[in-house]
PDB file of C-alpha atoms in Angstrom:
ATOM      1  CA  MET B   1      20.195  12.783   2.512  1.00  0.00           C
ATOM      2  CA  ASN B   2      19.456  12.140   6.179  1.00  0.00           C
ATOM      3  CA  ILE B   3      15.798  11.347   6.851  1.00  0.00           C
ATOM      4  CA  LYS B   4      14.600  12.495  10.266  1.00  0.00           C
ATOM      5  CA  LYS B   5      10.951  13.496  10.027  1.00  0.00           C
ATOM      6  CA  VAL B   6       8.312  11.516   8.081  1.00  0.00           C
ATOM      7  CA  ALA B   7       4.674  12.129   7.148  1.00  0.00           C
ATOM      8  CA  MET B   8       2.295   9.284   6.283  1.00  0.00           C
ATOM      9  CA  VAL B   9      -0.542  10.514   4.052  1.00  0.00           C
ATOM     10  CA  GLY B  10      -3.385   8.006   4.237  1.00  0.00           C
ATOM     11  CA  GLY B  11      -4.434   6.438   7.528  1.00  0.00           C
ATOM     12  CA  GLY B  12      -6.036   3.217   6.336  1.00  0.00           C
ATOM     13  CA  THR B  13      -4.706  -0.249   7.103  1.00  0.00           C
ATOM     14  CA  MET B  14      -1.554   0.146   5.015  1.00  0.00           C
ATOM     15  CA  GLY B  15      -0.805   3.742   5.911  1.00  0.00           C
ATOM     16  CA  ASN B  16      -1.300   3.180   9.630  1.00  0.00           C
ATOM     17  CA  GLN B  17       0.936   0.113   9.737  1.00  0.00           C
ATOM     18  CA  ILE B  18       3.668   1.796   7.677  1.00  0.00           C
ATOM     19  CA  ALA B  19       3.571   4.760  10.068  1.00  0.00           C
ATOM     20  CA  MET B  20       3.841   2.409  13.047  1.00  0.00           C
ATOM     21  CA  GLN B  21       6.810   0.582  11.507  1.00  0.00           C
ATOM     22  CA  VAL B  22       8.567   3.888  10.836  1.00  0.00           C
ATOM     23  CA  ALA B  23       7.984   5.037  14.436  1.00  0.00           C
ATOM     24  CA  ILE B  24       9.161   1.667  15.810  1.00  0.00           C
ATOM     25  CA  SER B  25      12.383   2.205  13.851  1.00  0.00           C
ATOM     26  CA  GLY B  26      13.109   5.490  15.618  1.00  0.00           C
ATOM     27  CA  TYR B  27      11.694   8.121  13.286  1.00  0.00           C
ATOM     28  CA  GLU B  28       9.286  10.917  14.135  1.00  0.00           C
ATOM     29  CA  VAL B  29       6.170  10.327  12.034  1.00  0.00           C
ATOM     30  CA  THR B  30       2.748  11.913  11.648  1.00  0.00           C
ATOM     31  CA  CYS B  31      -0.091   9.862  10.140  1.00  0.00           C
ATOM     32  CA  TYR B  32      -2.677  11.947   8.275  1.00  0.00           C
ATOM     33  CA  SER B  33      -6.171  11.225   6.985  1.00  0.00           C
ATOM     34  CA  ARG B  34      -8.801  13.745   5.921  1.00  0.00           C
ATOM     35  CA  LYS B  35     -11.455  11.679   7.721  1.00  0.00           C
ATOM     36  CA  ALA B  36     -11.659  11.971  11.519  1.00  0.00           C
ATOM     37  CA  GLU B  37     -13.131   8.471  11.809  1.00  0.00           C
ATOM     38  CA  THR B  38     -10.125   7.002   9.936  1.00  0.00           C
ATOM     39  CA  VAL B  39      -7.726   8.812  12.258  1.00  0.00           C
ATOM     40  CA  GLU B  40      -9.622   7.561  15.326  1.00  0.00           C
ATOM     41  CA  LYS B  41      -9.631   4.002  14.005  1.00  0.00           C
ATOM     42  CA  ALA B  42      -5.902   4.142  13.184  1.00  0.00           C
ATOM     43  CA  GLU B  43      -5.040   5.531  16.598  1.00  0.00           C
ATOM     44  CA  ALA B  44      -7.139   2.870  18.349  1.00  0.00           C
ATOM     45  CA  PHE B  45      -5.518   0.071  16.320  1.00  0.00           C
ATOM     46  CA  SER B  46      -2.058   1.423  17.103  1.00  0.00           C
ATOM     47  CA  LYS B  47      -2.760   1.675  20.819  1.00  0.00           C
ATOM     48  CA  GLY B  48      -4.250  -1.831  20.934  1.00  0.00           C
ATOM     49  CA  TRP B  49      -1.350  -3.322  18.967  1.00  0.00           C
ATOM     50  CA  PHE B  50       1.235  -1.869  21.348  1.00  0.00           C
ATOM     51  CA  GLU B  51      -0.749  -3.014  24.384  1.00  0.00           C
ATOM     52  CA  LYS B  52      -0.820  -6.568  22.982  1.00  0.00           C
ATOM     53  CA  SER B  53       2.913  -6.410  22.278  1.00  0.00           C
ATOM     54  CA  VAL B  54       3.566  -5.561  25.938  1.00  0.00           C
ATOM     55  CA  ALA B  55       1.173  -8.270  27.149  1.00  0.00           C
ATOM     56  CA  LYS B  56       2.968 -10.859  24.996  1.00  0.00           C
ATOM     57  CA  GLY B  57       6.366  -9.746  26.294  1.00  0.00           C
ATOM     58  CA  LYS B  58       7.546  -8.579  22.874  1.00  0.00           C
ATOM     59  CA  MET B  59       8.027  -4.984  24.069  1.00  0.00           C
ATOM     60  CA  THR B  60       8.295  -3.225  27.390  1.00  0.00           C
ATOM     61  CA  GLU B  61       5.934  -0.444  28.441  1.00  0.00           C
ATOM     62  CA  ALA B  62       8.860   1.983  28.294  1.00  0.00           C
ATOM     63  CA  GLU B  63       9.626   0.950  24.699  1.00  0.00           C
ATOM     64  CA  THR B  64       6.038   1.332  23.537  1.00  0.00           C
ATOM     65  CA  ALA B  65       5.728   4.686  25.319  1.00  0.00           C
ATOM     66  CA  GLY B  66       8.790   5.934  23.443  1.00  0.00           C
ATOM     67  CA  ILE B  67       7.465   4.710  20.114  1.00  0.00           C
ATOM     68  CA  GLN B  68       4.030   6.230  20.676  1.00  0.00           C
ATOM     69  CA  SER B  69       5.604   9.559  21.591  1.00  0.00           C
ATOM     70  CA  ARG B  70       7.099   9.621  18.064  1.00  0.00           C
ATOM     71  CA  LEU B  71       3.810   8.676  16.385  1.00  0.00           C
ATOM     72  CA  THR B  72       1.028  11.233  16.031  1.00  0.00           C
ATOM     73  CA  PHE B  73      -2.274  11.262  14.126  1.00  0.00           C
ATOM     74  CA  THR B  74      -4.028  14.237  12.554  1.00  0.00           C
ATOM     75  CA  THR B  75      -6.634  15.456  10.058  1.00  0.00           C
ATOM     76  CA  ASP B  76      -4.547  18.596   9.392  1.00  0.00           C
ATOM     77  CA  LEU B  77      -2.483  18.059   6.236  1.00  0.00           C
ATOM     78  CA  ALA B  78      -0.391  21.226   6.627  1.00  0.00           C
ATOM     79  CA  ALA B  79       0.603  20.232  10.161  1.00  0.00           C
ATOM     80  CA  ALA B  80       1.360  16.665   9.092  1.00  0.00           C
ATOM     81  CA  VAL B  81       3.806  17.601   6.322  1.00  0.00           C
ATOM     82  CA  LYS B  82       5.409  20.684   7.849  1.00  0.00           C
ATOM     83  CA  ASP B  83       9.222  20.507   7.594  1.00  0.00           C
ATOM     84  CA  VAL B  84       9.232  16.787   6.765  1.00  0.00           C
ATOM     85  CA  ASP B  85      12.056  15.066   4.896  1.00  0.00           C
ATOM     86  CA  LEU B  86       9.872  12.279   3.524  1.00  0.00           C
ATOM     87  CA  VAL B  87       6.191  11.933   2.643  1.00  0.00           C
ATOM     88  CA  ILE B  88       4.865   8.408   2.095  1.00  0.00           C
ATOM     89  CA  GLU B  89       1.487   8.391   0.353  1.00  0.00           C
ATOM     90  CA  ALA B  90      -1.027   5.561   0.712  1.00  0.00           C
ATOM     91  CA  VAL B  91      -4.282   7.054  -0.556  1.00  0.00           C
ATOM     92  CA  VAL B  92      -6.662   5.243  -2.931  1.00  0.00           C
ATOM     93  CA  ASP B  93      -5.001   3.886  -6.105  1.00  0.00           C
ATOM     94  CA  VAL B  94      -6.668   6.381  -8.462  1.00  0.00           C
ATOM     95  CA  LEU B  95      -4.343   8.557 -10.535  1.00  0.00           C
ATOM     96  CA  GLU B  96      -6.252  11.835 -10.253  1.00  0.00           C
ATOM     97  CA  VAL B  97      -6.512  11.483  -6.465  1.00  0.00           C
ATOM     98  CA  LYS B  98      -2.756  10.962  -6.223  1.00  0.00           C
ATOM     99  CA  ARG B  99      -2.025  13.917  -8.493  1.00  0.00           C
ATOM    100  CA  ALA B 100      -4.294  16.183  -6.449  1.00  0.00           C
ATOM    101  CA  ILE B 101      -2.829  15.252  -3.050  1.00  0.00           C
ATOM    102  CA  LEU B 102       0.765  15.509  -4.296  1.00  0.00           C
ATOM    103  CA  LYS B 103       0.093  18.970  -5.695  1.00  0.00           C
ATOM    104  CA  GLN B 104      -1.275  20.040  -2.312  1.00  0.00           C
ATOM    105  CA  ILE B 105       1.684  18.580  -0.450  1.00  0.00           C
ATOM    106  CA  ASP B 106       4.220  20.188  -2.789  1.00  0.00           C
ATOM    107  CA  ALA B 107       2.953  23.632  -1.782  1.00  0.00           C
ATOM    108  CA  LEU B 108       3.356  22.785   1.929  1.00  0.00           C
ATOM    109  CA  THR B 109       6.770  21.098   2.070  1.00  0.00           C
ATOM    110  CA  PRO B 110      10.442  22.131   1.753  1.00  0.00           C
ATOM    111  CA  ASP B 111      12.233  21.720  -1.591  1.00  0.00           C
ATOM    112  CA  HIS B 112      14.248  18.732  -0.368  1.00  0.00           C
ATOM    113  CA  THR B 113      11.216  16.633   0.661  1.00  0.00           C
ATOM    114  CA  ILE B 114      11.029  13.215  -0.976  1.00  0.00           C
ATOM    115  CA  PHE B 115       7.578  12.023  -2.102  1.00  0.00           C
ATOM    116  CA  ALA B 116       7.198   8.237  -2.059  1.00  0.00           C
ATOM    117  CA  SER B 117       3.983   6.677  -3.337  1.00  0.00           C
ATOM    118  CA  ASN B 118       2.859   3.334  -1.936  1.00  0.00           C
ATOM    119  CA  SER B 119       0.761   2.737  -5.070  1.00  0.00           C
ATOM    120  CA  SER B 120       0.454  -0.948  -5.900  1.00  0.00           C
ATOM    121  CA  TYR B 121       0.538  -0.367  -9.652  1.00  0.00           C
ATOM    122  CA  ILE B 122       0.686   3.273 -10.800  1.00  0.00           C
ATOM    123  CA  VAL B 123       4.226   4.417 -11.679  1.00  0.00           C
ATOM    124  CA  SER B 124       5.439   7.757 -10.338  1.00  0.00           C
ATOM    125  CA  SER B 125       6.075   9.283 -13.787  1.00  0.00           C
ATOM    126  CA  LYS B 126       2.268   9.505 -14.049  1.00  0.00           C
ATOM    127  CA  PHE B 127       2.132  12.138 -11.305  1.00  0.00           C
ATOM    128  CA  CYS B 128       5.650  13.581 -10.830  1.00  0.00           C
ATOM    129  CA  ASP B 129       4.892  16.543 -13.128  1.00  0.00           C
ATOM    130  CA  VAL B 130       2.642  18.198 -10.508  1.00  0.00           C
ATOM    131  CA  VAL B 131       5.591  18.965  -8.211  1.00  0.00           C
ATOM    132  CA  SER B 132       8.447  21.442  -8.515  1.00  0.00           C
ATOM    133  CA  HIS B 133      11.114  18.770  -7.932  1.00  0.00           C
ATOM    134  CA  PRO B 134      10.200  15.563  -9.818  1.00  0.00           C
ATOM    135  CA  GLU B 135      13.671  14.172  -9.085  1.00  0.00           C
ATOM    136  CA  ASN B 136      12.417  13.646  -5.507  1.00  0.00           C
ATOM    137  CA  VAL B 137       9.471  11.446  -6.546  1.00  0.00           C
ATOM    138  CA  LEU B 138       9.419   7.624  -6.639  1.00  0.00           C
ATOM    139  CA  ASN B 139       7.377   4.544  -5.760  1.00  0.00           C
ATOM    140  CA  LEU B 140       7.984   2.901  -2.397  1.00  0.00           C
ATOM    141  CA  HIS B 141       5.682  -0.118  -2.393  1.00  0.00           C
ATOM    142  CA  PHE B 142       5.044  -1.895   0.914  1.00  0.00           C
ATOM    143  CA  PHE B 143       3.067  -5.123   1.260  1.00  0.00           C
ATOM    144  CA  ASN B 144       0.095  -5.964   3.463  1.00  0.00           C
ATOM    145  CA  PRO B 145       0.364  -6.396   6.441  1.00  0.00           C
ATOM    146  CA  ALA B 146       3.126  -3.796   6.474  1.00  0.00           C
ATOM    147  CA  LEU B 147       4.177  -4.553  10.061  1.00  0.00           C
ATOM    148  CA  ILE B 148       4.996  -8.139   9.076  1.00  0.00           C
ATOM    149  CA  MET B 149       5.867  -8.313   5.378  1.00  0.00           C
ATOM    150  CA  LYS B 150       9.578  -7.657   4.811  1.00  0.00           C
ATOM    151  CA  LEU B 151       9.694  -6.637   1.153  1.00  0.00           C
ATOM    152  CA  VAL B 152       9.511  -3.048  -0.119  1.00  0.00           C
ATOM    153  CA  GLU B 153       9.790  -2.354  -3.847  1.00  0.00           C
ATOM    154  CA  VAL B 154      11.820   0.803  -4.588  1.00  0.00           C
ATOM    155  CA  VAL B 155      10.879   1.909  -8.111  1.00  0.00           C
ATOM    156  CA  LYS B 156      13.001   4.366 -10.092  1.00  0.00           C
ATOM    157  CA  GLY B 157      11.336   6.438 -12.793  1.00  0.00           C
ATOM    158  CA  PRO B 158      13.281   8.301 -15.518  1.00  0.00           C
ATOM    159  CA  HIS B 159      12.739  11.549 -13.616  1.00  0.00           C
ATOM    160  CA  CYS B 160      14.074  10.254 -10.272  1.00  0.00           C
ATOM    161  CA  SER B 161      17.612  11.086  -9.106  1.00  0.00           C
ATOM    162  CA  GLU B 162      20.176   8.530  -7.987  1.00  0.00           C
ATOM    163  CA  GLU B 163      20.458  10.422  -4.685  1.00  0.00           C
ATOM    164  CA  THR B 164      16.737   9.892  -4.021  1.00  0.00           C
ATOM    165  CA  ILE B 165      17.019   6.182  -4.808  1.00  0.00           C
ATOM    166  CA  GLU B 166      20.104   5.725  -2.609  1.00  0.00           C
ATOM    167  CA  THR B 167      18.402   7.596   0.240  1.00  0.00           C
ATOM    168  CA  MET B 168      15.301   5.426   0.000  1.00  0.00           C
ATOM    169  CA  LEU B 169      17.218   2.152  -0.228  1.00  0.00           C
ATOM    170  CA  ALA B 170      19.000   3.106   2.991  1.00  0.00           C
ATOM    171  CA  PHE B 171      15.723   4.222   4.601  1.00  0.00           C
ATOM    172  CA  VAL B 172      13.987   0.927   3.784  1.00  0.00           C
ATOM    173  CA  GLU B 173      16.828  -1.027   5.396  1.00  0.00           C
ATOM    174  CA  SER B 174      16.779   1.295   8.420  1.00  0.00           C
ATOM    175  CA  ILE B 175      13.136   0.378   9.152  1.00  0.00           C
ATOM    176  CA  GLY B 176      13.913  -3.339   9.101  1.00  0.00           C
ATOM    177  CA  LYS B 177      12.647  -4.074   5.594  1.00  0.00           C
ATOM    178  CA  VAL B 178      14.250  -5.668   2.533  1.00  0.00           C
ATOM    179  CA  PRO B 179      14.410  -3.363  -0.525  1.00  0.00           C
ATOM    180  CA  ALA B 180      13.992  -4.693  -4.069  1.00  0.00           C
ATOM    181  CA  LEU B 181      15.169  -2.119  -6.599  1.00  0.00           C
ATOM    182  CA  VAL B 182      13.098  -1.824  -9.779  1.00  0.00           C
ATOM    183  CA  ASN B 183      15.377  -0.023 -12.254  1.00  0.00           C
ATOM    184  CA  LYS B 184      12.745   0.575 -14.908  1.00  0.00           C
ATOM    185  CA  GLU B 185       9.120   1.587 -14.485  1.00  0.00           C
ATOM    186  CA  ILE B 186       6.550  -1.052 -15.356  1.00  0.00           C
ATOM    187  CA  TYR B 187       2.879  -1.216 -14.378  1.00  0.00           C
ATOM    188  CA  GLY B 188       2.495  -3.343 -11.243  1.00  0.00           C
ATOM    189  CA  PHE B 189       6.258  -3.541 -10.573  1.00  0.00           C
ATOM    190  CA  ILE B 190       7.576  -7.049  -9.809  1.00  0.00           C
ATOM    191  CA  VAL B 191       5.364  -8.811  -7.285  1.00  0.00           C
ATOM    192  CA  ASN B 192       1.977  -7.534  -8.434  1.00  0.00           C
ATOM    193  CA  ARG B 193       2.648  -8.366 -12.076  1.00  0.00           C
ATOM    194  CA  ILE B 194       3.239 -11.969 -11.054  1.00  0.00           C
ATOM    195  CA  PHE B 195       0.309 -11.922  -8.597  1.00  0.00           C
ATOM    196  CA  SER B 196      -2.000 -10.320 -11.187  1.00  0.00           C
ATOM    197  CA  ALA B 197      -1.216 -12.967 -13.786  1.00  0.00           C
ATOM    198  CA  ILE B 198      -2.072 -15.732 -11.299  1.00  0.00           C
ATOM    199  CA  THR B 199      -5.194 -13.949 -10.030  1.00  0.00           C
ATOM    200  CA  LYS B 200      -6.486 -13.154 -13.515  1.00  0.00           C
ATOM    201  CA  GLU B 201      -6.213 -16.802 -14.567  1.00  0.00           C
ATOM    202  CA  ALA B 202      -7.732 -18.028 -11.282  1.00  0.00           C
ATOM    203  CA  CYS B 203     -10.726 -15.683 -11.673  1.00  0.00           C
ATOM    204  CA  TYR B 204     -11.145 -16.703 -15.317  1.00  0.00           C
ATOM    205  CA  MET B 205     -11.302 -20.391 -14.396  1.00  0.00           C
ATOM    206  CA  TYR B 206     -13.756 -19.687 -11.571  1.00  0.00           C
ATOM    207  CA  ASP B 207     -15.973 -17.475 -13.773  1.00  0.00           C
ATOM    208  CA  GLN B 208     -16.014 -20.195 -16.445  1.00  0.00           C
ATOM    209  CA  GLY B 209     -17.049 -22.855 -13.934  1.00  0.00           C
ATOM    210  CA  VAL B 210     -13.837 -24.836 -14.424  1.00  0.00           C
ATOM    211  CA  ALA B 211     -13.427 -25.247 -10.650  1.00  0.00           C
ATOM    212  CA  SER B 212     -14.629 -23.741  -7.383  1.00  0.00           C
ATOM    213  CA  PHE B 213     -12.543 -21.000  -5.832  1.00  0.00           C
ATOM    214  CA  GLU B 214     -11.844 -23.348  -2.910  1.00  0.00           C
ATOM    215  CA  ASP B 215     -10.389 -26.011  -5.225  1.00  0.00           C
ATOM    216  CA  ILE B 216      -8.382 -23.446  -7.189  1.00  0.00           C
ATOM    217  CA  ASP B 217      -6.888 -22.260  -3.901  1.00  0.00           C
ATOM    218  CA  LYS B 218      -6.116 -25.866  -2.929  1.00  0.00           C
ATOM    219  CA  ALA B 219      -4.404 -26.477  -6.269  1.00  0.00           C
ATOM    220  CA  VAL B 220      -2.196 -23.409  -5.930  1.00  0.00           C
ATOM    221  CA  LYS B 221      -1.290 -24.139  -2.297  1.00  0.00           C
ATOM    222  CA  PHE B 222      -0.651 -27.857  -2.565  1.00  0.00           C
ATOM    223  CA  GLY B 223       0.444 -28.015  -6.205  1.00  0.00           C
ATOM    224  CA  LEU B 224       2.597 -24.872  -6.366  1.00  0.00           C
ATOM    225  CA  SER B 225       3.450 -24.678  -2.635  1.00  0.00           C
ATOM    226  CA  HIS B 226       2.130 -21.121  -2.287  1.00  0.00           C
ATOM    227  CA  PRO B 227       1.309 -20.228   1.350  1.00  0.00           C
ATOM    228  CA  MET B 228      -2.093 -18.868   0.286  1.00  0.00           C
ATOM    229  CA  GLY B 229      -4.374 -19.398  -2.679  1.00  0.00           C
ATOM    230  CA  PRO B 230      -5.243 -16.439  -4.970  1.00  0.00           C
ATOM    231  CA  PHE B 231      -8.771 -16.073  -3.568  1.00  0.00           C
ATOM    232  CA  GLU B 232      -7.553 -16.237   0.038  1.00  0.00           C
ATOM    233  CA  LEU B 233      -5.016 -13.556  -0.847  1.00  0.00           C
ATOM    234  CA  LEU B 234      -7.674 -11.376  -2.487  1.00  0.00           C
ATOM    235  CA  ASP B 235      -9.723 -11.610   0.728  1.00  0.00           C
ATOM    236  CA  MET B 236      -6.689 -10.561   2.758  1.00  0.00           C
ATOM    237  CA  THR B 237      -5.562  -7.636   0.585  1.00  0.00           C
ATOM    238  CA  GLY B 238      -9.127  -6.462  -0.131  1.00  0.00           C
ATOM    239  CA  ILE B 239     -11.489  -7.170  -3.008  1.00  0.00           C
ATOM    240  CA  ASP B 240     -12.322  -3.443  -3.053  1.00  0.00           C
ATOM    241  CA  LEU B 241      -8.644  -2.651  -3.666  1.00  0.00           C
ATOM    242  CA  GLU B 242      -8.482  -5.171  -6.521  1.00  0.00           C
ATOM    243  CA  TYR B 243     -11.655  -3.681  -8.028  1.00  0.00           C
ATOM    244  CA  ASP B 244     -10.267  -0.113  -7.810  1.00  0.00           C
ATOM    245  CA  VAL B 245      -6.898  -1.115  -9.281  1.00  0.00           C
ATOM    246  CA  LEU B 246      -8.384  -2.995 -12.241  1.00  0.00           C
ATOM    247  CA  THR B 247     -11.010  -0.313 -12.899  1.00  0.00           C
ATOM    248  CA  GLU B 248      -8.294   2.352 -12.950  1.00  0.00           C
ATOM    249  CA  LYS B 249      -6.175   0.225 -15.299  1.00  0.00           C
ATOM    250  CA  TYR B 250      -9.153  -0.162 -17.644  1.00  0.00           C
ATOM    251  CA  ARG B 251      -9.668   3.620 -17.575  1.00  0.00           C
ATOM    252  CA  MET B 252      -6.058   4.076 -18.671  1.00  0.00           C
ATOM    253  CA  THR B 253      -5.889   1.361 -21.341  1.00  0.00           C
ATOM    254  CA  GLY B 254      -9.450   0.958 -22.601  1.00  0.00           C
ATOM    255  CA  ASP B 255      -8.649  -2.739 -23.000  1.00  0.00           C
ATOM    256  CA  LEU B 256     -11.669  -4.884 -22.088  1.00  0.00           C
ATOM    257  CA  SER B 257      -9.366  -7.637 -20.803  1.00  0.00           C
ATOM    258  CA  ASP B 258      -8.232  -5.247 -18.050  1.00  0.00           C
ATOM    259  CA  LYS B 259     -11.735  -4.921 -16.562  1.00  0.00           C
ATOM    260  CA  PRO B 260     -12.365  -6.639 -13.206  1.00  0.00           C
ATOM    261  CA  SER B 261     -13.589 -10.239 -13.306  1.00  0.00           C
ATOM    262  CA  PRO B 262     -17.342 -10.798 -12.747  1.00  0.00           C
ATOM    263  CA  ALA B 263     -16.393 -12.616  -9.528  1.00  0.00           C
ATOM    264  CA  ILE B 264     -14.692  -9.422  -8.293  1.00  0.00           C
ATOM    265  CA  VAL B 265     -17.449  -7.070  -9.509  1.00  0.00           C
ATOM    266  CA  GLU B 266     -20.243  -9.077  -7.871  1.00  0.00           C
ATOM    267  CA  ARG B 267     -18.563  -9.143  -4.474  1.00  0.00           C
ATOM    268  CA  TYR B 268     -17.581  -5.487  -4.697  1.00  0.00           C
ATOM    269  CA  ALA B 269     -21.200  -4.526  -5.453  1.00  0.00           C
ATOM    270  CA  ARG B 270     -22.392  -6.479  -2.401  1.00  0.00           C
ATOM    271  CA  GLY B 271     -19.784  -4.863  -0.133  1.00  0.00           C
ATOM    272  CA  GLU B 272     -18.052  -8.217   0.357  1.00  0.00           C
ATOM    273  CA  TYR B 273     -14.466  -6.984   0.454  1.00  0.00           C
ATOM    274  CA  GLY B 274     -12.843  -9.905   2.248  1.00  0.00           C
ATOM    275  CA  ARG B 275     -11.553 -10.082   5.783  1.00  0.00           C
ATOM    276  CA  LYS B 276     -12.196  -6.391   6.469  1.00  0.00           C
ATOM    277  CA  SER B 277     -15.960  -6.888   5.901  1.00  0.00           C
ATOM    278  CA  LYS B 278     -16.057 -10.427   7.369  1.00  0.00           C
ATOM    279  CA  LYS B 279     -16.999 -11.872   3.976  1.00  0.00           C
ATOM    280  CA  GLY B 280     -15.414 -12.088   0.546  1.00  0.00           C
ATOM    281  CA  PHE B 281     -14.844 -15.343  -1.243  1.00  0.00           C
ATOM    282  CA  TYR B 282     -14.756 -16.885   2.220  1.00  0.00           C
ATOM    283  CA  GLN B 283     -16.748 -16.157   5.404  1.00  0.00           C
ATOM    284  CA  TYR B 284     -14.833 -14.743   8.403  1.00  0.00           C
TER     285      TYR B 284
END
């Protein structure tokens, strides 16, 4: 299948940057959010990013003008997904929210439209039953910041067709990213399962008073040669996102060990989400 027109559903940090990357790569893309303030913020970030790229000599004004002509922002879902070949979803990682938005989109799009969820953990077989063509549904997991990080996990569920997978592998390469194919659904896919295991143990040690979060980060960076420690990474990706993901997992499993760490819960309750709020584990 030849992808020409793309809709990005979700205009937050991830959604906006994915939309920008898709437009930079030559596709026509509309970025949608139901909130006008999110759309305004996304549009302002996009404009500022392209202006900085010109100022730094990374792009010409003509290049950025062409890219921005392919990138539009809207609060109108029907207009955003009209006649699109691909919808990439980056709404909050809560199953019922994803099911509801996909059901809406299915009624507004052509039969051939592929629905790709950017969920960090939730596999597409959990929501593919709300559409008329589940063979067109998969996970396409980008990493933050999406304009910089090269990896995209392409996750195949039992319902997903080989044609959809082949189309998405080619699409990921066409936007300058590196696809990693996950042949079998598993909660958290590849990277986040590894990240979650490290983060869970780091939070446990911090909650137990074994070491400060600063020293745990030092140990991981200088002992394991990771570029960032687990708490630095939580601040970058968003403590609110980690809280939502773990809370949703606990809802699904009922396993107390899946609940967010006290260190996460306390900061979430105080609105200390990391870099986005200027304070998380660290001050920014």
